[in-house]
PDB file of C-alpha atoms in Angstrom:
ATOM      1  CA  MET A   1      84.983  15.625  11.241  1.00 41.00           C
ATOM      2  CA  VAL A   2      86.154  18.911  12.387  1.00 41.00           C
ATOM      3  CA  PRO A   3      83.420  20.898  14.130  1.00 46.00           C
ATOM      4  CA  SER A   4      83.265  24.032  11.063  1.00 44.00           C
ATOM      5  CA  GLN A   5      81.527  27.334  11.926  1.00 44.00           C
ATOM      6  CA  SER A   6      79.743  30.373   9.887  1.00 43.00           C
ATOM      7  CA  PRO A   7      82.233  33.219  10.562  1.00 42.00           C
ATOM      8  CA  ALA A   8      80.192  34.537  13.828  1.00 42.00           C
ATOM      9  CA  THR A   9      79.130  30.900  15.031  1.00 44.00           C
ATOM     10  CA  SER A  10      80.911  28.912  17.620  1.00 44.00           C
ATOM     11  CA  VAL A  11      80.606  25.624  19.119  1.00 50.00           C
ATOM     12  CA  ALA A  12      81.495  25.070  22.701  1.00 46.00           C
ATOM     13  CA  SER A  13      81.246  21.809  24.171  1.00 44.00           C
ATOM     14  CA  GLY A  14      81.051  20.622  27.758  1.00 44.00           C
ATOM     15  CA  ASP A  15      84.049  17.719  27.031  1.00 41.00           C
ATOM     16  CA  GLN A  16      86.684  19.834  24.410  1.00 37.00           C
ATOM     17  CA  SER A  17      89.025  16.859  24.781  1.00 37.00           C
ATOM     18  CA  GLY A  18      89.068  15.823  21.082  1.00 36.00           C
ATOM     19  CA  LEU A  19      86.322  18.787  20.236  1.00 35.00           C
ATOM     20  CA  PHE A  20      88.841  19.544  17.356  1.00 33.00           C
ATOM     21  CA  GLU A  21      90.098  16.331  16.663  1.00 33.00           C
ATOM     22  CA  THR A  22      89.929  15.170  13.095  1.00 34.00           C
ATOM     23  CA  GLY A  23      87.827  12.288  12.200  1.00 39.00           C
ATOM     24  CA  VAL A  24      85.022   9.927  14.234  1.00 39.00           C
ATOM     25  CA  SER A  25      86.638   7.698  16.360  1.00 40.00           C
ATOM     26  CA  SER A  26      83.468   5.653  16.742  1.00 42.00           C
ATOM     27  CA  VAL A  27      80.396   6.243  15.322  1.00 42.00           C
ATOM     28  CA  SER A  28      78.750   4.161  18.180  1.00 47.00           C
ATOM     29  CA  SER A  29      80.144   6.761  20.715  1.00 61.00           C
ATOM     30  CA  SER A  30      78.174   9.835  18.793  1.00 68.00           C
ATOM     31  CA  HIS A  31      74.414  10.193  19.074  1.00 91.00           C
ATOM     32  CA  ILE A  32      73.871  12.805  16.807  1.00 94.00           C
ATOM     33  CA  ILE A  33      76.110  13.807  13.629  1.00 96.00           C
ATOM     34  CA  LEU A  34      75.611  17.390  11.750  1.00 96.00           C
ATOM     35  CA  ASP A  35      78.162  17.087   8.891  1.00 97.00           C
ATOM     36  CA  SER A  36      78.593  20.262   6.525  1.00 97.00           C
ATOM     37  CA  LEU A  37      75.473  21.632   6.521  1.00 97.00           C
ATOM     38  CA  SER A  38      74.360  24.806   4.883  1.00 97.00           C
ATOM     39  CA  LYS A  39      71.539  27.050   4.308  1.00 97.00           C
ATOM     40  CA  ALA A  40      71.178  30.012   1.876  1.00 97.00           C
ATOM     41  CA  TYR A  41      67.820  31.788   1.255  1.00 96.00           C
ATOM     42  CA  GLY A  42      68.861  33.643  -2.092  1.00 96.00           C
ATOM     43  CA  PRO A  43      72.246  35.168  -1.995  1.00 96.00           C
ATOM     44  CA  VAL A  44      71.990  35.055   1.732  1.00 95.00           C
ATOM     45  CA  LYS A  45      74.094  32.061   3.403  1.00 95.00           C
ATOM     46  CA  ALA A  46      72.878  31.611   6.967  1.00 95.00           C
ATOM     47  CA  VAL A  47      74.900  28.679   7.445  1.00 96.00           C
ATOM     48  CA  ARG A  48      78.305  27.509   5.418  1.00 96.00           C
ATOM     49  CA  GLY A  49      79.647  23.608   5.778  1.00 96.00           C
ATOM     50  CA  ILE A  50      78.415  23.702   9.607  1.00 96.00           C
ATOM     51  CA  SER A  51      79.883  20.155  11.510  1.00 96.00           C
ATOM     52  CA  LEU A  52      79.183  18.981  14.752  1.00 94.00           C
ATOM     53  CA  GLU A  53      78.751  15.496  16.831  1.00 94.00           C
ATOM     54  CA  LEU A  54      77.194  15.369  19.648  1.00 92.00           C
ATOM     55  CA  LYS A  55      77.783  12.687  22.082  1.00 91.00           C
ATOM     56  CA  PRO A  56      74.998  11.075  24.901  1.00 89.00           C
ATOM     57  CA  GLY A  57      74.997  13.170  28.404  1.00 88.00           C
ATOM     58  CA  GLN A  58      77.464  15.826  26.325  1.00 89.00           C
ATOM     59  CA  VAL A  59      76.504  19.404  26.803  1.00 89.00           C
ATOM     60  CA  THR A  60      76.926  21.810  23.838  1.00 90.00           C
ATOM     61  CA  ALA A  61      76.276  24.997  23.372  1.00 91.00           C
ATOM     62  CA  ILE A  62      75.874  26.734  19.936  1.00 91.00           C
ATOM     63  CA  VAL A  63      76.908  30.849  20.139  1.00 93.00           C
ATOM     64  CA  GLY A  64      77.186  33.549  17.895  1.00 93.00           C
ATOM     65  CA  GLU A  65      75.656  36.901  17.169  1.00 94.00           C
ATOM     66  CA  ASN A  66      72.448  37.932  15.993  1.00 92.00           C
ATOM     67  CA  GLY A  67      72.375  36.397  12.050  1.00 91.00           C
ATOM     68  CA  ALA A  68      75.086  33.949  12.855  1.00 93.00           C
ATOM     69  CA  GLY A  69      73.163  30.752  11.562  1.00 94.00           C
ATOM     70  CA  LYS A  70      72.203  29.738  15.141  1.00 94.00           C
ATOM     71  CA  SER A  71      68.298  29.322  14.716  1.00 93.00           C
ATOM     72  CA  THR A  72      68.758  28.088  11.314  1.00 95.00           C
ATOM     73  CA  LEU A  73      71.087  25.392  11.839  1.00 96.00           C
ATOM     74  CA  MET A  74      68.912  24.300  14.859  1.00 94.00           C
ATOM     75  CA  LYS A  75      66.039  24.428  12.963  1.00 94.00           C
ATOM     76  CA  MET A  76      67.875  22.330  10.803  1.00 96.00           C
ATOM     77  CA  LEU A  77      68.079  19.739  13.170  1.00 95.00           C
ATOM     78  CA  ALA A  78      64.367  19.754  14.521  1.00 93.00           C
ATOM     79  CA  GLY A  79      62.593  19.247  10.656  1.00 94.00           C
ATOM     80  CA  VAL A  80      61.720  22.969  10.714  1.00 93.00           C
ATOM     81  CA  GLU A  81      64.085  23.947   7.434  1.00 95.00           C
ATOM     82  CA  LEU A  82      65.767  21.535   4.893  1.00 96.00           C
ATOM     83  CA  PRO A  83      69.625  21.696   4.784  1.00 97.00           C
ATOM     84  CA  ASP A  84      70.591  22.800   1.419  1.00 98.00           C
ATOM     85  CA  THR A  85      73.619  20.274   1.584  1.00 97.00           C
ATOM     86  CA  GLY A  86      74.940  17.683   3.935  1.00 97.00           C
ATOM     87  CA  SER A  87      73.935  15.264   6.610  1.00 97.00           C
ATOM     88  CA  ILE A  88      72.288  14.514   9.735  1.00 97.00           C
ATOM     89  CA  SER A  89      72.781  10.881  10.966  1.00 96.00           C
ATOM     90  CA  ILE A  90      71.328   9.916  14.724  1.00 94.00           C
ATOM     91  CA  GLN A  91      73.114   6.763  15.954  1.00 92.00           C
ATOM     92  CA  GLY A  92      75.001   5.957  12.914  1.00 92.00           C
ATOM     93  CA  LYS A  93      71.376   6.217  10.573  1.00 94.00           C
ATOM     94  CA  ALA A  94      71.233   9.221   8.173  1.00 94.00           C
ATOM     95  CA  HIS A  95      67.992  10.858   8.616  1.00 95.00           C
ATOM     96  CA  THR A  96      66.224  13.694   5.809  1.00 94.00           C
ATOM     97  CA  PHE A  97      63.326  15.408   8.281  1.00 94.00           C
ATOM     98  CA  ARG A  98      60.734  16.893   6.148  1.00 92.00           C
ATOM     99  CA  SER A  99      59.358  18.148   9.378  1.00 91.00           C
ATOM    100  CA  ALA A 100      59.408  18.380  13.341  1.00 89.00           C
ATOM    101  CA  LYS A 101      56.920  15.654  13.550  1.00 89.00           C
ATOM    102  CA  ASP A 102      60.464  13.491  11.858  1.00 91.00           C
ATOM    103  CA  ALA A 103      62.526  14.969  13.463  1.00 92.00           C
ATOM    104  CA  VAL A 104      60.326  13.631  16.940  1.00 88.00           C
ATOM    105  CA  SER A 105      59.655  10.362  15.812  1.00 90.00           C
ATOM    106  CA  ALA A 106      63.755  10.514  15.491  1.00 91.00           C
ATOM    107  CA  GLY A 107      63.797  11.577  18.957  1.00 88.00           C
ATOM    108  CA  ILE A 108      64.850  15.171  17.848  1.00 89.00           C
ATOM    109  CA  GLY A 109      62.982  18.068  19.637  1.00 82.00           C
ATOM    110  CA  MET A 110      63.059  21.903  20.269  1.00 82.00           C
ATOM    111  CA  VAL A 111      61.408  23.965  22.250  1.00 76.00           C
ATOM    112  CA  PHE A 112      61.313  27.852  19.590  1.00 74.00           C
ATOM    113  CA  GLN A 113      62.180  30.909  22.183  1.00 73.00           C
ATOM    114  CA  GLU A 114      58.493  31.815  22.268  1.00 66.00           C
ATOM    115  CA  MET A 115      57.840  35.418  23.939  1.00 68.00           C
ATOM    116  CA  ALA A 116      53.765  35.159  24.202  1.00 77.00           C
ATOM    117  CA  LEU A 117      53.507  32.945  26.959  1.00 81.00           C
ATOM    118  CA  VAL A 118      49.935  32.114  28.357  1.00 85.00           C
ATOM    119  CA  PRO A 119      50.378  33.266  32.245  1.00 88.00           C
ATOM    120  CA  LYS A 120      48.422  31.176  33.986  1.00 91.00           C
ATOM    121  CA  LEU A 121      49.474  28.044  32.490  1.00 88.00           C
ATOM    122  CA  ALA A 122      52.610  26.036  34.290  1.00 88.00           C
ATOM    123  CA  VAL A 123      55.646  25.988  32.638  1.00 85.00           C
ATOM    124  CA  TRP A 124      54.957  22.206  31.143  1.00 82.00           C
ATOM    125  CA  GLU A 125      51.878  23.903  30.048  1.00 82.00           C
ATOM    126  CA  ASN A 126      53.186  26.406  27.446  1.00 78.00           C
ATOM    127  CA  VAL A 127      56.183  24.392  26.298  1.00 75.00           C
ATOM    128  CA  ALA A 128      53.536  22.027  25.269  1.00 73.00           C
ATOM    129  CA  VAL A 129      51.049  24.230  23.734  1.00 72.00           C
ATOM    130  CA  GLY A 130      50.075  23.020  20.342  1.00 64.00           C
ATOM    131  CA  TRP A 131      51.450  19.546  20.920  1.00 63.00           C
ATOM    132  CA  GLU A 132      49.044  16.590  20.997  1.00 53.00           C
ATOM    133  CA  SER A 133      47.886  16.001  24.599  1.00 51.00           C
ATOM    134  CA  ASP A 134      48.565  12.319  24.179  1.00 50.00           C
ATOM    135  CA  ARG A 135      52.453  13.031  23.931  1.00 49.00           C
ATOM    136  CA  TRP A 136      53.051  14.818  27.041  1.00 49.00           C
ATOM    137  CA  SER A 137      50.428  11.507  28.754  1.00 51.00           C
ATOM    138  CA  GLY A 138      54.038  10.894  30.223  1.00 53.00           C
ATOM    139  CA  LEU A 139      55.323  14.178  31.740  1.00 54.00           C
ATOM    140  CA  ASP A 140      55.330  14.508  35.303  1.00 54.00           C
ATOM    141  CA  LYS A 141      53.291  17.485  36.032  1.00 54.00           C
ATOM    142  CA  ALA A 142      54.303  18.111  39.508  1.00 57.00           C
ATOM    143  CA  ALA A 143      57.925  18.607  38.616  1.00 54.00           C
TER     144      ALA A 143
END
């Protein structure tokens, strides 16, 4: 599997050895695989054929100019948007996320950029706004 990018989107990886190799060496070594994801809004192609392999412990950055498709790509992974084409696999199992709740059930969550923070809340509380209280019962509030 070869990572491909929209014209202005790049994928940077903390471990770049083999990032551009052809083929996935072992599905069991990959935690998340995005394969040929695409998304269009009418005639506008926001994401075109993105493929990406994420491994446990690997730090990956999705970078690009405004309008390059970064947010749309992450929204597809987080279940907020459905891809028009392509697939998402987690630990070798194909997933179709129809909601953010589906993605969370599979271990995928996203903290969206939010400019409207509640000043009197701690960071973790701002992150948790809107989530069910029992979802965060295991958080270390002192951290």
